[in-house]
């Protein structure tokens, strides 16, 4: 609810501060006293467009501030959280607007600079204003279908239709993407098949490039390896002055030494072991030389294959392992593309199935709406008759087209009304009288509401053209509506004002050469005097005061 309103230099208001309470808040005052200015100020805090003409003459800027208290599960909390605007633990929302003659207008939400568009979205969740100049979302035909469904308790049917529509739309989107991408799919398949053939022709395995490089190195060094091995064999064994021949002479010298000094006998054994190892090494070199082969053709083949692998590395990966991983990925991609054709057939069948399910549910919902539409029209005519609109005709214009479908089904609804006999039914938004429009919306909200959370509802000129018993009925309906919502209502009728939980008086006063609007809450005695003034005008008597007391007691 709106708890506090502060206004400075706005229209005829130089400074105003007022606290509102829960339930029914009534605003009264003489004609032309500026009651609607207060409503306009609240409208700006809810996102209405600002104009420099709203600034009090002689001032450079107007400043408006409102404090709203949100309920624990209020949907505005999610909107604020998404915008990164934090609230205190008591969920208080502070909105401030500044209107400057320079055109540098500002909007602040809990101290955070915001846009007028964001404020309008937020304000739509917080409050509704119903008056002569407001074009609220309740007047838009897209809202009328929601009221019809809420009145008929068709939520479960609508949920099923909306769900089927989303599933159907998603399947259609996937099918369109699949079909529209056919040429691209075929081009991609050709490219992937070429790449796979090119990679497979290399017959790669992990580490192959390293093995081929090693083999190429050996073949390229065949002549040098043969020369080194043969030379090693000659030096160790084959030549007359070979190392092993020299060691034979060393062995004889060791034997002579051992005869002279038996302690050196171990040297002979160690020398013999060395000779045996050198003989084995000499024979290894001989055998190695015999096995060395020069194969120019094999070397050429290796060079060619390594060149092909290097070419593939430049295209597909830095080494053989990376190429093989790329081959695995494009293999999976090719399988998906090859399966796309059958996928399109599956999606086509799925689209038909989901379309049938959607239309079946939408037709069922449409049939129920047709039954409910008549009931809502009759109920609205009864409510409007209670509000001095006895001759009003009300109709729900429900149009059905299976070519025009949405998440709401295959129906479009618009409320039509004819306030006077003989006049044709016209859309609700084209009603000329602000008072009639406010009463229509009050009647509608008395029957059904779209929100499952409390809002601030503001009614201006709702009592235009009525009086007597009808005024009492209107006051009763406002009281009932105020049991679940905070209601702010501008009224000229004492029958309505008598039901106020919080009563405020608006008046004009001259100070010097300037006129200012003053706004005051009324206590119990002041309420009686105000109702007496509303009953008798300036000639307030004890009789009218007593009558005012009786009206307040009866309303309580």
Coordinates of C-alpha atoms in Angstrom, one line a residue:
X1 CA 0.0 0.0 0.0
X2 CA 0.9 3.7 -0.3
X3 CA 1.9 4.7 3.2
X4 CA 3.4 8.2 2.7
X5 CA 3.2 10.9 0.0
X6 CA 5.4 14.0 -0.2
X7 CA 4.8 16.7 -2.9
X8 CA 6.7 19.9 -3.5
X9 CA 6.0 22.6 -6.1
X10 CA 3.6 20.5 -8.1
X11 CA 0.7 22.3 -9.8
X12 CA -1.0 24.3 -7.1
X13 CA 0.8 22.4 -4.3
X14 CA 3.8 24.2 -2.8
X15 CA 4.3 21.6 -0.1
X16 CA 2.3 18.6 1.0
X17 CA 3.0 15.6 3.2
X18 CA 0.4 13.0 4.0
X19 CA 0.2 9.5 5.5
X20 CA -2.3 7.0 4.1
X21 CA -3.5 3.9 5.8
X22 CA -4.8 0.5 4.9
X23 CA -8.4 -0.1 3.8
X24 CA -10.6 2.7 2.4
X25 CA -9.0 6.1 2.2
X26 CA -11.5 8.8 1.1
X27 CA -10.6 12.2 -0.3
X28 CA -13.2 15.0 -0.2
X29 CA -13.4 18.7 -0.9
X30 CA -15.4 21.3 -2.7
X31 CA -15.5 21.2 -6.5
X32 CA -12.3 22.6 -7.9
X33 CA -10.4 22.3 -4.7
X34 CA -7.6 20.3 -6.3
X35 CA -8.5 16.7 -5.3
X36 CA -7.5 15.3 -8.7
X37 CA -4.1 17.0 -8.3
X38 CA -3.3 14.5 -5.5
X39 CA -4.3 11.7 -7.8
X40 CA -2.1 13.1 -10.6
X41 CA 0.8 13.2 -8.2
X42 CA 0.4 9.6 -7.3
X43 CA 0.1 8.8 -11.0
X44 CA 3.5 10.3 -11.6
X45 CA 4.9 8.1 -8.9
X46 CA 3.4 5.1 -10.7
X47 CA 5.1 5.9 -14.0
X48 CA 2.8 8.5 -15.8
X49 CA 4.6 10.8 -18.1
X50 CA 5.8 14.1 -16.7
X51 CA 5.4 17.6 -18.2
X52 CA 7.0 20.9 -17.4
X53 CA 3.5 22.4 -17.1
X54 CA 3.1 20.4 -13.9
X55 CA 5.7 22.5 -12.1
X56 CA 4.3 25.2 -9.8
X57 CA 4.6 28.6 -11.3
X58 CA 7.7 30.4 -10.2
X59 CA 9.6 27.2 -9.3
X60 CA 12.5 25.5 -11.1
X61 CA 11.5 22.0 -10.3
X62 CA 8.8 19.8 -8.7
X63 CA 9.6 16.9 -6.4
X64 CA 7.4 14.0 -5.6
X65 CA 8.1 11.1 -3.3
X66 CA 6.1 8.1 -2.2
X67 CA 6.7 5.3 0.3
X68 CA 5.0 2.0 -0.6
X69 CA 4.9 -1.1 1.7
X70 CA 5.0 -4.3 -0.3
X71 CA 3.6 -7.7 0.9
X72 CA 5.9 -10.6 1.5
X73 CA 5.2 -12.3 -1.9
X74 CA 4.6 -9.2 -4.0
X75 CA 5.6 -9.7 -7.6
X76 CA 7.3 -6.3 -7.6
X77 CA 10.0 -7.8 -5.4
X78 CA 11.2 -10.0 -8.3
X79 CA 11.2 -7.1 -10.8
X80 CA 13.3 -5.0 -8.3
X81 CA 15.7 -7.9 -7.7
X82 CA 16.2 -8.4 -11.5
X83 CA 17.1 -4.7 -11.7
X84 CA 19.6 -4.9 -8.9
X85 CA 17.5 -2.6 -6.6
X86 CA 17.7 -3.7 -3.0
X87 CA 14.9 -3.2 -0.4
X88 CA 15.2 -3.1 3.3
X89 CA 14.1 -6.1 5.4
X90 CA 10.6 -4.4 5.9
X91 CA 10.1 -4.4 2.1
X92 CA 9.6 -0.6 1.9
X93 CA 9.7 0.9 -1.6
X94 CA 10.6 4.6 -2.0
X95 CA 9.9 6.2 -5.4
X96 CA 11.1 9.8 -6.1
X97 CA 10.5 11.9 -9.2
X98 CA 12.0 15.3 -10.0
X99 CA 10.6 17.4 -12.8
X100 CA 12.7 20.3 -14.0
X101 CA 11.9 23.3 -16.1
X102 CA 15.2 22.5 -18.0
X103 CA 13.7 19.1 -19.0
X104 CA 16.3 17.2 -16.9
X105 CA 13.8 15.0 -15.2
X106 CA 14.9 12.2 -12.9
X107 CA 13.4 9.0 -11.5
X108 CA 14.8 7.2 -8.4
X109 CA 13.7 3.9 -7.0
X110 CA 15.1 3.2 -3.6
X111 CA 17.8 5.7 -4.3
X112 CA 18.8 4.1 -7.7
X113 CA 18.4 6.1 -10.8
X114 CA 15.8 4.5 -13.1
X115 CA 13.8 5.1 -16.3
X116 CA 10.2 6.2 -16.6
X117 CA 9.5 3.0 -18.5
X118 CA 10.8 0.9 -15.6
X119 CA 8.8 2.9 -13.2
X120 CA 5.6 2.4 -15.3
X121 CA 6.2 -1.4 -15.2
X122 CA 6.8 -1.3 -11.5
X123 CA 3.8 1.0 -10.9
X124 CA 1.5 -1.3 -12.8
X125 CA 2.3 -4.0 -10.3
X126 CA 1.9 -1.7 -7.3
X127 CA -1.3 0.2 -8.1
X128 CA -4.1 0.9 -10.5
X129 CA -5.6 4.3 -11.2
X130 CA -9.2 4.5 -12.5
X131 CA -10.3 7.9 -13.7
X132 CA -11.3 10.0 -16.6
X133 CA -7.8 10.5 -18.1
X134 CA -6.1 7.2 -17.3
X135 CA -5.7 4.5 -19.9
X136 CA -5.0 1.5 -17.7
X137 CA -4.2 -1.9 -18.9
X138 CA -7.7 -2.9 -17.8
X139 CA -9.0 -1.2 -20.8
X140 CA -6.9 -3.2 -23.2
X141 CA -8.6 -6.1 -24.9
X142 CA -5.8 -8.5 -24.2
X143 CA -6.6 -8.1 -20.5
X144 CA -10.3 -8.9 -21.0
X145 CA -9.5 -12.5 -21.9
X146 CA -7.7 -12.8 -18.6
X147 CA -10.7 -11.5 -16.7
X148 CA -13.0 -13.9 -18.5
X149 CA -10.7 -16.9 -17.7
X150 CA -10.4 -15.7 -14.1
X151 CA -14.2 -15.4 -13.7
X152 CA -14.8 -18.8 -15.2
X153 CA -11.9 -20.4 -13.1
X154 CA -10.4 -21.6 -16.3
X155 CA -6.8 -21.4 -15.1
X156 CA -6.1 -25.2 -15.4
X157 CA -7.4 -25.3 -18.9
X158 CA -5.5 -22.2 -19.9
X159 CA -2.3 -23.6 -18.3
X160 CA -2.6 -26.8 -20.4
X161 CA -3.2 -24.8 -23.6
X162 CA -0.2 -22.5 -22.9
X163 CA 2.0 -25.5 -22.2
X164 CA 1.0 -27.2 -25.4
X165 CA 1.5 -24.0 -27.4
X166 CA 5.0 -23.6 -26.1
X167 CA 5.9 -27.3 -26.9
X168 CA 4.3 -26.9 -30.4
X169 CA 6.2 -23.6 -31.0
X170 CA 9.5 -25.1 -30.0
X171 CA 9.0 -28.1 -32.2
X172 CA 8.1 -25.8 -35.1
X173 CA 11.1 -23.7 -34.5
X174 CA 13.4 -26.8 -34.5
X175 CA 11.7 -28.1 -37.7
X176 CA 12.2 -24.8 -39.5
X177 CA 15.8 -24.6 -38.5
X178 CA 16.3 -28.2 -39.7
X179 CA 14.6 -27.6 -43.1
X180 CA 16.0 -24.2 -43.7
X181 CA 19.6 -25.4 -43.1
X182 CA 19.4 -28.3 -45.6
X183 CA 21.8 -26.8 -48.1
X184 CA 24.2 -25.9 -45.4
X185 CA 23.9 -29.4 -44.0
X186 CA 24.8 -30.9 -47.3
X187 CA 27.8 -28.6 -47.7
X188 CA 29.0 -29.5 -44.3
X189 CA 28.5 -33.2 -44.9
X190 CA 30.7 -33.0 -48.1
X191 CA 33.4 -31.1 -46.3
X192 CA 33.4 -33.5 -43.3
X193 CA 33.5 -36.6 -45.6
X194 CA 36.4 -35.2 -47.5
X195 CA 38.3 -34.5 -44.3
X196 CA 37.6 -37.9 -42.9
X197 CA 38.8 -39.6 -46.1
X198 CA 41.9 -37.5 -46.1
X199 CA 42.7 -38.3 -42.4
X200 CA 41.8 -42.0 -42.8
X201 CA 44.1 -42.4 -45.8
X202 CA 47.1 -41.5 -43.6
X203 CA 46.4 -44.6 -41.4
X204 CA 47.4 -42.8 -38.3
X205 CA 48.0 -44.2 -34.9
X206 CA 49.2 -42.5 -31.7
X207 CA 53.0 -41.8 -31.9
X208 CA 53.2 -42.7 -35.6
X209 CA 54.9 -39.4 -36.5
X210 CA 57.6 -39.9 -33.9
X211 CA 58.2 -43.5 -35.1
X212 CA 58.5 -42.4 -38.7
X213 CA 60.9 -39.6 -37.9
X214 CA 63.1 -42.1 -36.0
X215 CA 63.1 -44.6 -38.9
X216 CA 63.9 -41.8 -41.4
X217 CA 66.9 -40.8 -39.3
X218 CA 68.2 -44.3 -39.3
X219 CA 67.9 -44.8 -43.0
X220 CA 69.5 -41.5 -43.7
X221 CA 72.5 -42.4 -41.6
X222 CA 73.0 -46.0 -43.0
X223 CA 76.3 -45.4 -44.7
X224 CA 77.8 -43.6 -41.7
X225 CA 76.5 -46.3 -39.3
X226 CA 78.0 -49.1 -41.5
X227 CA 81.3 -47.3 -41.6
X228 CA 81.4 -46.7 -37.8
X229 CA 80.4 -50.3 -37.0
X230 CA 83.0 -51.8 -39.4
X231 CA 85.7 -49.6 -38.1
X232 CA 84.8 -50.5 -34.5
X233 CA 85.1 -54.2 -35.4
X234 CA 88.4 -53.8 -37.1
X235 CA 89.9 -51.8 -34.2
X236 CA 88.6 -54.3 -31.6
X237 CA 89.3 -57.6 -33.4
X238 CA 90.1 -57.8 -37.1
X239 CA 93.4 -55.9 -37.5
X240 CA 96.8 -57.3 -36.5
X241 CA 97.3 -54.4 -34.1
X242 CA 93.7 -54.7 -32.8
X243 CA 92.9 -53.9 -29.2
X244 CA 92.2 -57.6 -28.4
X245 CA 95.6 -58.6 -29.9
X246 CA 97.3 -56.1 -27.6
X247 CA 95.3 -57.5 -24.7
X248 CA 96.7 -61.0 -25.4
X249 CA 100.2 -59.6 -24.8
X250 CA 99.0 -57.9 -21.7
X251 CA 97.6 -61.2 -20.5
X252 CA 101.0 -62.9 -20.8
X253 CA 102.7 -60.1 -18.8
X254 CA 100.0 -60.5 -16.1
X255 CA 100.8 -64.2 -15.9
X256 CA 104.5 -63.6 -15.4
X257 CA 103.7 -61.1 -12.7
X258 CA 101.4 -63.5 -10.9
X259 CA 104.2 -66.1 -10.8
X260 CA 106.4 -63.6 -9.2
X261 CA 103.6 -62.1 -6.9
X262 CA 100.7 -64.5 -6.3
X263 CA 98.7 -61.6 -4.8
X264 CA 98.2 -60.2 -8.4
X265 CA 96.4 -63.3 -9.6
X266 CA 93.1 -61.5 -9.4
X267 CA 94.3 -59.1 -12.1
X268 CA 94.4 -62.0 -14.6
X269 CA 90.8 -62.9 -13.9
X270 CA 89.6 -59.3 -14.3
X271 CA 91.5 -59.0 -17.6
X272 CA 90.0 -62.1 -18.9
X273 CA 86.5 -60.8 -18.2
X274 CA 87.3 -57.6 -20.0
X275 CA 88.6 -59.5 -23.0
X276 CA 85.4 -61.6 -23.1
X277 CA 83.2 -58.4 -23.0
X278 CA 85.3 -56.8 -25.7
X279 CA 85.1 -59.9 -27.9
X280 CA 81.3 -59.8 -27.5
X281 CA 81.2 -56.1 -28.4
X282 CA 83.4 -56.7 -31.4
X283 CA 81.1 -59.4 -32.7
X284 CA 78.0 -57.2 -32.1
X285 CA 79.6 -54.5 -34.3
X286 CA 80.4 -57.1 -37.0
X287 CA 76.8 -58.4 -36.9
X288 CA 75.4 -54.8 -36.8
X289 CA 77.4 -53.9 -39.9
X290 CA 76.1 -57.0 -41.7
X291 CA 72.5 -55.9 -40.9
X292 CA 72.9 -52.3 -42.0
X293 CA 71.0 -51.8 -45.3
X294 CA 70.7 -48.7 -47.5
X295 CA 67.1 -48.4 -48.8
X296 CA 66.7 -45.2 -50.9
X297 CA 63.1 -46.1 -51.9
X298 CA 62.0 -46.6 -48.3
X299 CA 63.7 -43.4 -47.3
X300 CA 61.8 -41.6 -50.1
X301 CA 58.5 -43.2 -49.0
X302 CA 59.1 -42.0 -45.4
X303 CA 59.8 -38.5 -46.6
X304 CA 56.6 -38.5 -48.6
X305 CA 54.5 -39.8 -45.8
X306 CA 56.0 -37.4 -43.2
X307 CA 55.2 -34.5 -45.6
X308 CA 51.6 -35.7 -45.8
X309 CA 51.3 -35.9 -42.0
X310 CA 52.9 -32.4 -41.7
X311 CA 50.3 -31.1 -44.2
X312 CA 47.5 -32.6 -42.1
X313 CA 49.0 -31.2 -39.0
X314 CA 48.7 -27.7 -40.4
X315 CA 45.0 -28.3 -41.2
X316 CA 43.8 -30.5 -38.3
X317 CA 46.2 -30.5 -35.3
X318 CA 49.7 -29.9 -34.1
X319 CA 50.5 -33.7 -33.8
X320 CA 49.0 -37.1 -34.7
X321 CA 47.1 -37.3 -31.5
X322 CA 45.4 -33.9 -32.1
X323 CA 44.5 -35.1 -35.7
X324 CA 43.0 -38.3 -34.4
X325 CA 40.9 -36.3 -31.8
X326 CA 39.7 -34.0 -34.5
X327 CA 38.8 -37.0 -36.6
X328 CA 36.7 -38.3 -33.7
X329 CA 34.9 -35.1 -33.3
X330 CA 34.0 -34.6 -37.0
X331 CA 33.0 -38.2 -37.1
X332 CA 30.4 -37.5 -34.4
X333 CA 29.3 -34.3 -36.2
X334 CA 28.9 -36.1 -39.5
X335 CA 26.7 -38.7 -37.8
X336 CA 24.5 -36.0 -36.4
X337 CA 24.2 -34.3 -39.8
X338 CA 23.4 -37.6 -41.5
X339 CA 20.7 -38.2 -38.9
X340 CA 19.2 -34.7 -39.5
X341 CA 17.1 -36.0 -42.4
X342 CA 15.4 -38.5 -40.3
X343 CA 15.3 -35.9 -37.5
X344 CA 13.3 -33.6 -39.8
X345 CA 10.8 -36.4 -40.4
X346 CA 10.5 -37.0 -36.7
X347 CA 10.0 -33.4 -36.0
X348 CA 7.4 -33.1 -38.7
X349 CA 5.4 -35.9 -37.1
X350 CA 5.9 -34.3 -33.7
X351 CA 4.7 -30.9 -34.9
X352 CA 1.5 -32.5 -36.2
X353 CA 0.9 -34.4 -33.0
X354 CA 1.5 -31.3 -30.8
X355 CA -0.7 -29.1 -33.1
X356 CA -3.5 -31.6 -32.6
X357 CA -3.1 -31.6 -28.9
X358 CA -3.0 -27.8 -28.8
X359 CA -6.1 -27.4 -30.9
X360 CA -8.0 -30.0 -29.0
X361 CA -7.3 -28.2 -25.7
X362 CA -7.8 -24.7 -27.3
X363 CA -11.2 -25.8 -28.7
X364 CA -12.2 -27.2 -25.3
X365 CA -11.1 -23.9 -23.6
X366 CA -12.9 -21.9 -26.2
X367 CA -16.2 -23.8 -25.6
X368 CA -16.0 -23.1 -21.9
X369 CA -15.2 -19.4 -22.6
X370 CA -18.4 -19.1 -24.6
X371 CA -20.4 -20.5 -21.7
X372 CA -18.7 -18.2 -19.2
X373 CA -18.9 -15.1 -21.4
X374 CA -22.7 -14.9 -21.1
X375 CA -22.5 -15.5 -17.4
X376 CA -20.0 -12.7 -17.0
X377 CA -22.1 -10.3 -19.1
X378 CA -25.2 -10.9 -17.0
X379 CA -23.3 -10.5 -13.8
X380 CA -21.8 -7.3 -14.9
X381 CA -25.2 -5.9 -15.9
X382 CA -26.4 -6.7 -12.4
X383 CA -23.5 -5.0 -10.8
X384 CA -23.8 -2.0 -13.0
X385 CA -27.5 -1.7 -12.2
X386 CA -26.6 -1.4 -8.6
X387 CA -24.3 1.5 -9.5
X388 CA -27.0 3.5 -11.3
X389 CA -26.3 2.1 -14.7
X390 CA -29.5 0.1 -14.9
X391 CA -30.0 0.5 -18.7
X392 CA -26.4 -0.5 -19.5
X393 CA -25.9 -3.4 -21.8
X394 CA -22.7 -5.4 -21.4
X395 CA -21.3 -8.0 -23.7
X396 CA -18.2 -10.1 -24.1
X397 CA -17.3 -10.0 -27.8
X398 CA -15.5 -13.4 -28.2
X399 CA -14.0 -14.1 -31.6
X400 CA -12.5 -17.5 -32.4
X401 CA -10.1 -18.3 -35.2
X402 CA -7.8 -21.3 -35.5
X403 CA -5.7 -19.2 -37.8
X404 CA -4.9 -16.7 -35.0
X405 CA -3.6 -18.8 -32.2
X406 CA -1.4 -18.0 -29.2
X407 CA -0.6 -19.2 -25.7
X408 CA -4.0 -17.9 -24.7
X409 CA -5.7 -20.2 -27.2
X410 CA -7.7 -19.4 -30.3
X411 CA -9.9 -16.7 -28.8
X412 CA -9.8 -12.9 -28.7
X413 CA -12.1 -11.2 -26.2
X414 CA -13.2 -7.6 -25.8
X415 CA -15.7 -6.1 -23.4
X416 CA -18.4 -4.1 -25.2
X417 CA -20.8 -1.7 -23.4
X418 CA -23.7 0.5 -24.2
X419 CA -24.5 2.8 -21.2
X420 CA -27.8 4.1 -22.8
X421 CA -30.7 2.2 -24.5
X422 CA -30.6 2.5 -28.3
X423 CA -26.9 3.0 -28.5
X424 CA -24.8 0.4 -30.1
X425 CA -22.3 -1.6 -28.1
X426 CA -18.8 -0.1 -28.1
X427 CA -15.4 -1.1 -26.7
X428 CA -15.0 -0.5 -23.0
X429 CA -12.1 1.9 -23.7
X430 CA -14.3 4.2 -25.8
X431 CA -16.7 5.1 -23.0
X432 CA -16.8 9.0 -22.8
X433 CA -17.7 9.4 -19.2
X434 CA -14.9 9.0 -16.7
X435 CA -17.4 8.3 -13.9
X436 CA -19.1 5.6 -15.9
X437 CA -15.8 4.0 -16.8
X438 CA -14.7 4.0 -13.1
X439 CA -18.0 2.3 -12.1
X440 CA -17.6 -0.3 -14.8
X441 CA -14.1 -1.1 -13.6
X442 CA -15.3 -1.1 -10.0
X443 CA -18.1 -3.5 -10.9
X444 CA -15.6 -5.7 -12.8
X445 CA -13.2 -5.8 -9.9
X446 CA -16.0 -6.5 -7.5
X447 CA -16.7 -9.7 -9.5
X448 CA -13.2 -10.9 -10.3
X449 CA -9.6 -9.9 -9.8
X450 CA -6.5 -10.9 -11.8
X451 CA -4.1 -10.4 -8.9
X452 CA -3.6 -12.7 -5.9
X453 CA -1.8 -10.0 -4.0
X454 CA -3.0 -6.7 -2.5
X455 CA -2.7 -3.5 -4.6
X456 CA -3.5 0.1 -4.2
X457 CA -6.6 1.0 -6.2
X458 CA -7.3 4.6 -6.9
X459 CA -10.7 5.8 -8.1
X460 CA -11.4 9.3 -9.3
X461 CA -14.9 10.5 -10.3
X462 CA -16.4 7.0 -9.6
X463 CA -19.5 8.7 -8.1
X464 CA -20.2 11.1 -11.0
X465 CA -23.9 11.4 -11.7
X466 CA -25.2 9.2 -8.9
X467 CA -26.6 9.8 -5.5
X468 CA -29.1 8.4 -2.9
X469 CA -29.3 4.6 -2.5
X470 CA -26.9 4.0 -5.4
X471 CA -24.3 6.0 -3.6
X472 CA -24.7 3.8 -0.6
X473 CA -24.3 0.7 -2.7
X474 CA -21.2 2.2 -4.3
X475 CA -19.7 2.9 -0.9
X476 CA -20.4 -0.6 0.2
X477 CA -18.7 -2.1 -2.8
X478 CA -15.6 0.1 -2.2
X479 CA -15.6 -1.0 1.4
X480 CA -15.6 -4.7 0.3
X481 CA -12.9 -4.1 -2.2
X482 CA -10.8 -2.3 0.5
X483 CA -10.9 -5.4 2.7
X484 CA -8.3 -7.0 0.4
X485 CA -6.7 -3.9 -1.1
X486 CA -5.8 -0.3 -0.1
X487 CA -8.4 1.9 -1.8
X488 CA -8.0 5.6 -2.4
X489 CA -11.1 7.3 -3.7
X490 CA -12.0 10.9 -4.5
X491 CA -15.7 11.4 -3.8
X492 CA -18.3 14.1 -3.6
X493 CA -20.9 12.0 -1.9
X494 CA -21.4 11.8 1.9
X495 CA -22.8 8.3 1.6
X496 CA -19.4 7.1 0.3
X497 CA -17.4 9.3 2.6
X498 CA -19.1 7.9 5.6
X499 CA -17.5 4.6 5.0
X500 CA -14.0 6.0 5.2
X501 CA -11.4 4.2 7.4
X502 CA -9.2 7.2 6.7
X503 CA -10.7 10.5 5.6
X504 CA -8.8 13.4 4.1
X505 CA -9.9 16.9 3.1
X506 CA -8.5 18.9 0.2
X507 CA -9.0 22.6 -0.1
X508 CA -7.6 25.8 -1.6
X509 CA -6.3 28.8 0.4
X510 CA -4.9 32.1 -0.8
X511 CA -1.6 33.2 0.8
X512 CA -0.7 36.6 -0.5
X513 CA -1.2 36.6 -4.2
X514 CA -0.8 32.8 -4.6
X515 CA -3.3 30.0 -4.3
X516 CA -2.1 26.8 -2.6
X517 CA -3.8 23.4 -2.2
X518 CA -3.9 22.0 1.4
X519 CA -4.5 18.4 2.3
X520 CA -5.4 17.4 5.8
X521 CA -6.4 14.1 7.5
X522 CA -9.7 14.5 9.5
X523 CA -10.3 13.4 13.0
X524 CA -13.7 12.1 14.2
X525 CA -15.3 15.5 14.9
X526 CA -13.8 17.0 11.7
X527 CA -15.3 14.0 9.7
X528 CA -18.7 14.8 11.1
X529 CA -18.4 18.5 10.0
X530 CA -17.1 17.5 6.6
X531 CA -20.0 15.1 6.0
X532 CA -22.5 17.8 7.2
X533 CA -21.0 20.2 4.7
X534 CA -21.3 17.6 1.9
X535 CA -24.9 17.2 2.9
X536 CA -26.0 20.8 3.3
X537 CA -23.3 22.9 1.7
X538 CA -22.4 26.1 3.6
X539 CA -25.6 26.1 5.7
X540 CA -24.5 23.4 8.3
X541 CA -27.0 23.0 11.1
X542 CA -27.3 20.8 14.1
X543 CA -29.7 18.7 12.1
X544 CA -27.2 18.0 9.4
X545 CA -24.5 17.4 11.9
X546 CA -26.7 14.8 13.6
X547 CA -27.5 13.3 10.2
X548 CA -23.7 13.1 9.5
X549 CA -23.2 11.2 12.8
X550 CA -26.0 8.8 11.9
X551 CA -24.4 8.1 8.5
X552 CA -21.0 7.3 10.1
X553 CA -22.6 5.0 12.7
X554 CA -24.6 3.2 10.0
X555 CA -21.6 2.8 7.8
X556 CA -19.6 1.3 10.7

